[in-house]
Tab-separated table of C-alpha atoms and ligand atoms in Angstrom:
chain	number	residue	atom	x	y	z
A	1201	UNK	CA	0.000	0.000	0.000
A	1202	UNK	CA	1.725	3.430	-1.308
A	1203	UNK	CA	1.048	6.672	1.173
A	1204	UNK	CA	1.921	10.038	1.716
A	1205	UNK	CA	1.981	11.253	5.166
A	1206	UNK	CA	1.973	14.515	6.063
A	1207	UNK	CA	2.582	15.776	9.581
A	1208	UNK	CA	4.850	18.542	11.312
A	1209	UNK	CA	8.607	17.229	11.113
A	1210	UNK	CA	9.930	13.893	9.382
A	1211	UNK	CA	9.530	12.489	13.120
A	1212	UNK	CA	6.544	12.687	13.501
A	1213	UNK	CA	6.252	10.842	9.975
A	1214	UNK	CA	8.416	8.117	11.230
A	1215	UNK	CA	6.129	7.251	14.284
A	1216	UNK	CA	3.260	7.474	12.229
A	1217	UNK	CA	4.755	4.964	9.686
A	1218	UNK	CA	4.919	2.821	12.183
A	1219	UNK	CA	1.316	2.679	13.768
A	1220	UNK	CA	0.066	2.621	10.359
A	1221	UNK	CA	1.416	-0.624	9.530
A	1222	UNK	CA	0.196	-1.502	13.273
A	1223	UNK	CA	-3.417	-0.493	11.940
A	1224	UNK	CA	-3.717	-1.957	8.798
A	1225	UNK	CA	-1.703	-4.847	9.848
A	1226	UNK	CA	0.175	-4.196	6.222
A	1227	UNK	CA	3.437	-2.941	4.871
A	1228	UNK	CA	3.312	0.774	4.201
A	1229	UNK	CA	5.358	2.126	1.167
A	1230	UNK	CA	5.943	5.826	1.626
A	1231	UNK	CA	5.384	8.019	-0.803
A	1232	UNK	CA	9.074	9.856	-0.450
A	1233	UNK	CA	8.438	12.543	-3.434
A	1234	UNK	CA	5.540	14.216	-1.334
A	1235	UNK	CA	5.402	18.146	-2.540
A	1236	UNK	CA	4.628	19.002	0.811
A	1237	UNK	CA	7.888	19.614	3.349
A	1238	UNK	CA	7.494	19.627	7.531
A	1239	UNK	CA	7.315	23.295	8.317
A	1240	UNK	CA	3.982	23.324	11.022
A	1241	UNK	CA	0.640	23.491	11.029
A	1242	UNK	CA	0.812	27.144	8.819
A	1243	UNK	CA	2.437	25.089	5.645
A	1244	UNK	CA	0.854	22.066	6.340
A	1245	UNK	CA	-2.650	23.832	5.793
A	1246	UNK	CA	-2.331	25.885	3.156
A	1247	UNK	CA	-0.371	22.701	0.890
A	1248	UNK	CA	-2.307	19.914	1.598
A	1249	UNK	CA	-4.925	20.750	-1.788
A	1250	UNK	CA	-1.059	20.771	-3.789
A	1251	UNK	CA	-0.428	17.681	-2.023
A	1252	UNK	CA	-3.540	15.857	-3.012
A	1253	UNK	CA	-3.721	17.466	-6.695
A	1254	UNK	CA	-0.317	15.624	-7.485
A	1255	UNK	CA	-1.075	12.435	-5.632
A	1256	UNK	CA	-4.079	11.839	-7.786
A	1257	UNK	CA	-2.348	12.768	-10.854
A	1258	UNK	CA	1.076	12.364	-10.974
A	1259	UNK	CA	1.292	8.917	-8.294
A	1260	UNK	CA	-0.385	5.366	-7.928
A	1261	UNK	CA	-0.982	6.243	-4.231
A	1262	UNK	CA	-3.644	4.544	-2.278
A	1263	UNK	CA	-3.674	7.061	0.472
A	1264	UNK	CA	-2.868	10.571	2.405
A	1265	UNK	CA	-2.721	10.775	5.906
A	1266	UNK	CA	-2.301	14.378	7.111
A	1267	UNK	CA	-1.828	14.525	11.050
A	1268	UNK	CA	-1.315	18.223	12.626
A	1269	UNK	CA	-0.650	19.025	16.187
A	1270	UNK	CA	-3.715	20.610	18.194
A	1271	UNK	CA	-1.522	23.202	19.905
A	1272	UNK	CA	-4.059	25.527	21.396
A	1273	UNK	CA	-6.795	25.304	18.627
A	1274	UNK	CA	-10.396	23.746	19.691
A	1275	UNK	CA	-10.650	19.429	19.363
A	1276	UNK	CA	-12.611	17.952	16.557
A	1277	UNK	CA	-15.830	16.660	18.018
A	1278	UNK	CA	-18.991	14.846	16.973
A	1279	UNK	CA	-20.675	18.023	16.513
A	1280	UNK	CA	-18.501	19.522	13.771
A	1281	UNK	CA	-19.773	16.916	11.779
A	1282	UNK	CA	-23.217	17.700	11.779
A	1283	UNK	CA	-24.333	19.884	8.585
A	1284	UNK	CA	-22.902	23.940	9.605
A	1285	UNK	CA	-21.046	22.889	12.174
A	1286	UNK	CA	-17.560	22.652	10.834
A	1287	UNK	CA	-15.766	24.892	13.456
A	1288	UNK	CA	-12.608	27.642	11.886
A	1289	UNK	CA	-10.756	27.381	14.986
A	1290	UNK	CA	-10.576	23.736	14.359
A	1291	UNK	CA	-8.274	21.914	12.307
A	1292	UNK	CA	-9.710	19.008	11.271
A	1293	UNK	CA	-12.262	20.503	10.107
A	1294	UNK	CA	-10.227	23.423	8.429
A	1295	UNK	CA	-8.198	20.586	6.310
A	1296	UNK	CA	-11.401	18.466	5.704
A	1297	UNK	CA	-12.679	21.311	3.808
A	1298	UNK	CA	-9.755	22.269	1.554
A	1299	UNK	CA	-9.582	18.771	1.314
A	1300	UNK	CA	-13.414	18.308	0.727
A	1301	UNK	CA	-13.000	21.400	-2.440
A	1302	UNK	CA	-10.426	20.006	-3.977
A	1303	UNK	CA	-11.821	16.199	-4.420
A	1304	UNK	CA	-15.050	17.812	-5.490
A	1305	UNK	CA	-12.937	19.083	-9.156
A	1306	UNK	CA	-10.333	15.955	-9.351
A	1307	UNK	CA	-11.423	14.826	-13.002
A	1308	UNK	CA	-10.795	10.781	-13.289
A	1309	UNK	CA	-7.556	9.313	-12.584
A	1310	UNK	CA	-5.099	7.321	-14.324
A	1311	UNK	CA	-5.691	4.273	-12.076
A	1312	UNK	CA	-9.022	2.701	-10.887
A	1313	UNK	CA	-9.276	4.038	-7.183
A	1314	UNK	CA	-9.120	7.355	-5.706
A	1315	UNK	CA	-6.382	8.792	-3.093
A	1316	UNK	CA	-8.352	7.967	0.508
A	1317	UNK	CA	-7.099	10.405	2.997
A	1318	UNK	CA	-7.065	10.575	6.532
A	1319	UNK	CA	-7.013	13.314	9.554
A	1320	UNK	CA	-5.467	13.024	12.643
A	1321	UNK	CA	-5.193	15.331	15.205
A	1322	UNK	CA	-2.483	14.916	18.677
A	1323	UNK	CA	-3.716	16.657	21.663
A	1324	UNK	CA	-2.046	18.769	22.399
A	1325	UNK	CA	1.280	17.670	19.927
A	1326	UNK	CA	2.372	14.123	18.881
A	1327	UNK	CA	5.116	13.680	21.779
A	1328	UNK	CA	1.617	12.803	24.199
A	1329	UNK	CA	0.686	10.279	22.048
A	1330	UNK	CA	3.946	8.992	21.927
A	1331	UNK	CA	4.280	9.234	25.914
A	1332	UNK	CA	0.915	7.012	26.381
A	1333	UNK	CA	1.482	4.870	28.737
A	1334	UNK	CA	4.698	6.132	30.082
A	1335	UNK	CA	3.353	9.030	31.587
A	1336	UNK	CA	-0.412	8.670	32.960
A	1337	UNK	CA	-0.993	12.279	32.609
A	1338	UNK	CA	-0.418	12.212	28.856
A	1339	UNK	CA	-4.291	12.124	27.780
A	1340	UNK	CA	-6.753	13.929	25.175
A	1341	UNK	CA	-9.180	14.520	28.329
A	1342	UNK	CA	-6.901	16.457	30.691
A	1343	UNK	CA	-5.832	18.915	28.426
A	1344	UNK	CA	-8.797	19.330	26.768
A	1345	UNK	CA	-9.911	20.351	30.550
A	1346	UNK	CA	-6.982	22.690	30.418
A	1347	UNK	CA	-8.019	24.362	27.224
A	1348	UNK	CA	-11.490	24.200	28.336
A	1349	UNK	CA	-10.023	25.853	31.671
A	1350	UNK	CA	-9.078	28.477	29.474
A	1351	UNK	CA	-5.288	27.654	29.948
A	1352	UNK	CA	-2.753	27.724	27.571
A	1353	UNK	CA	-1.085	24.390	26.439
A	1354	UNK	CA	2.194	25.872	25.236
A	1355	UNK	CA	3.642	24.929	29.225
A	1356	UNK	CA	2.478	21.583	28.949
A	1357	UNK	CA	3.991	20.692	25.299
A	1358	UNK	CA	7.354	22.078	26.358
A	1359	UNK	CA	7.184	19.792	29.731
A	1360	UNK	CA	5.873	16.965	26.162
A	1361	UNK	CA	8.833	17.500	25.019
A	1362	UNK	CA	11.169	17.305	27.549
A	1363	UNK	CA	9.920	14.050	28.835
A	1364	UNK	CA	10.211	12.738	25.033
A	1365	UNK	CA	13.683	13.786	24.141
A	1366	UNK	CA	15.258	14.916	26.817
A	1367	UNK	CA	14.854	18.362	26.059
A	1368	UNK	CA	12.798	21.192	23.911
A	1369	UNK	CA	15.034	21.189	20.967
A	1370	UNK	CA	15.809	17.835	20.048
A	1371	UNK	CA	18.105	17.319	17.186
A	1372	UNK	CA	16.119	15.769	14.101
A	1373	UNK	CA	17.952	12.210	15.029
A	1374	UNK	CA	17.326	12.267	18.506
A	1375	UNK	CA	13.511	13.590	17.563
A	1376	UNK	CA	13.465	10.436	15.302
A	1377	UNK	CA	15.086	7.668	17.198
A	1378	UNK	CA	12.269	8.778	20.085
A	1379	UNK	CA	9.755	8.865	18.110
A	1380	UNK	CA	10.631	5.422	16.813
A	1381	UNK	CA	11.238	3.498	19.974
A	1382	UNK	CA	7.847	4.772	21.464
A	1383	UNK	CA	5.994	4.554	18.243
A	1384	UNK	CA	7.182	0.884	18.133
A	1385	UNK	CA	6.027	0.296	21.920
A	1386	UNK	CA	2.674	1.720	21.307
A	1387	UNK	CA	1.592	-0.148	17.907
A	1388	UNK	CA	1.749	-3.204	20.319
A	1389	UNK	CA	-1.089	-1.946	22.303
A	1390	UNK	CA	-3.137	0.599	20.126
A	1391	UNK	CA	-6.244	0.084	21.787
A	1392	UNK	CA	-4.459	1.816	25.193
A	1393	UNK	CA	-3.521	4.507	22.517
A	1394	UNK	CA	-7.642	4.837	21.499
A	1395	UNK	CA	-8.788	5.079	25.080
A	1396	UNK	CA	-6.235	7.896	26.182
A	1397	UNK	CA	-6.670	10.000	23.017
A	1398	UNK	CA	-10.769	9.550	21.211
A	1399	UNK	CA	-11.214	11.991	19.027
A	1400	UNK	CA	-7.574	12.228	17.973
A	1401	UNK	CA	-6.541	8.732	17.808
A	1402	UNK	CA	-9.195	6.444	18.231
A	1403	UNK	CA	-11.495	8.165	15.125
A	1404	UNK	CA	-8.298	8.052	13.165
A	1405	UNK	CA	-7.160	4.410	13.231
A	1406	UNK	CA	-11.537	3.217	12.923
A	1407	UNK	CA	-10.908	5.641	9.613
A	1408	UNK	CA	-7.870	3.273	8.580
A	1409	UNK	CA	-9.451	0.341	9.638
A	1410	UNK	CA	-12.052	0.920	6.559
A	1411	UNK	CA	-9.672	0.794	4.250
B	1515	ZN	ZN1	-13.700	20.046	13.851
């Protein structure tokens, strides 16, 4: 199965690699000539219609999975699917509908299926995820309290971080080999991954699970 992943930094793609074979219980072939480049949730946004456009064009790709960090933005919930209730401050929802425009002009493709895609989004940043079950604080429902609480998260990803890598600027290796060794702990036990992060996680992986 051929993919493009898009996230925030190539380790974030490496960890997400890996629990995508875990889901789909498959090898994954990245797609390596992706247009888009890690540069944050800005970049990732405004070149995910680019990314799609050439996947369906130019690639035999069966899939794009496009996972952004929260940060302080709201949480996709039930209700932002309901007709009107897509939510700007949200950004699932604010990739579902570039997204949803762009696969509503794709004109038939060169191969018999279309590009599925995927959305997930790590509460507050992918290091929690990745800390699931290491730290018992690392969970979708306490900082969604602390958002709801009207607090920032910016403390509590730099604390992420530190736990992760041993410090708030990891070097792209050391970001890697983290993400790695934890990503490769976790896709043993995904369903501990589903009940600590719901809407992020847990919608995600029953969306690959379809496939
Ligand atoms: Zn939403």
């Amino acid at each position: 199965m051929k993919v493009a992943i898009v996230s925030e930094s190539p380790a974030d793609t490496a960890a997400i690699h890996i629990l995508l074979e875990a889901l789909t219980n498959r090898r994954i072939e990245l797609l390596r000539d992706a247009r888009l480049r890690a540069g944050g949730w800005p970049s990732m946004l405004y070149a995910i219609d680019v990314e799609l456009i050439h996947l369906h064009y130019r690639t035999d790709a069966h899939a794009l999975i496009a996972i952004a960090d929260s940060d302080d933005s709201s949480v996709h919930e039930e209700a932002h699917d309901l007709p009107g209730g897509a939510v700007e401050n949200c950004r699932v929802c604010r990739l579902r509908a570039r997204i949803g425009s762009v696969q509503a002009k794709l004109r038939p493709r060169h191969v018999n299926y279309s590009v599925d895609v995927a959305i997930g989004l790590a509460v507050p940043a992918l290091e929690a995820w990745l800390l699931c079950g290491k730290n018992p604080h690392a969970s979708e429902g306490r900082f969604i309290r602390e958002r709801q609480a009207g607090n920032s998260l910016f403390p509590a990803r730099k604390q992420l971080k530190r736990e992760l890598y041993g410090t708030e600027f990891p070097s792209l290796q050391n970001a890697t080999a983290c993400a790695t060794r934890e990503a490769t702990r976790l896709a043993q036990n995904l369903s501990l991954l589903g009940d600590h992060f719901p809407f992020g996680f847990r919608s995600f992986a029953q969306m690959i699970r379809t496939w």
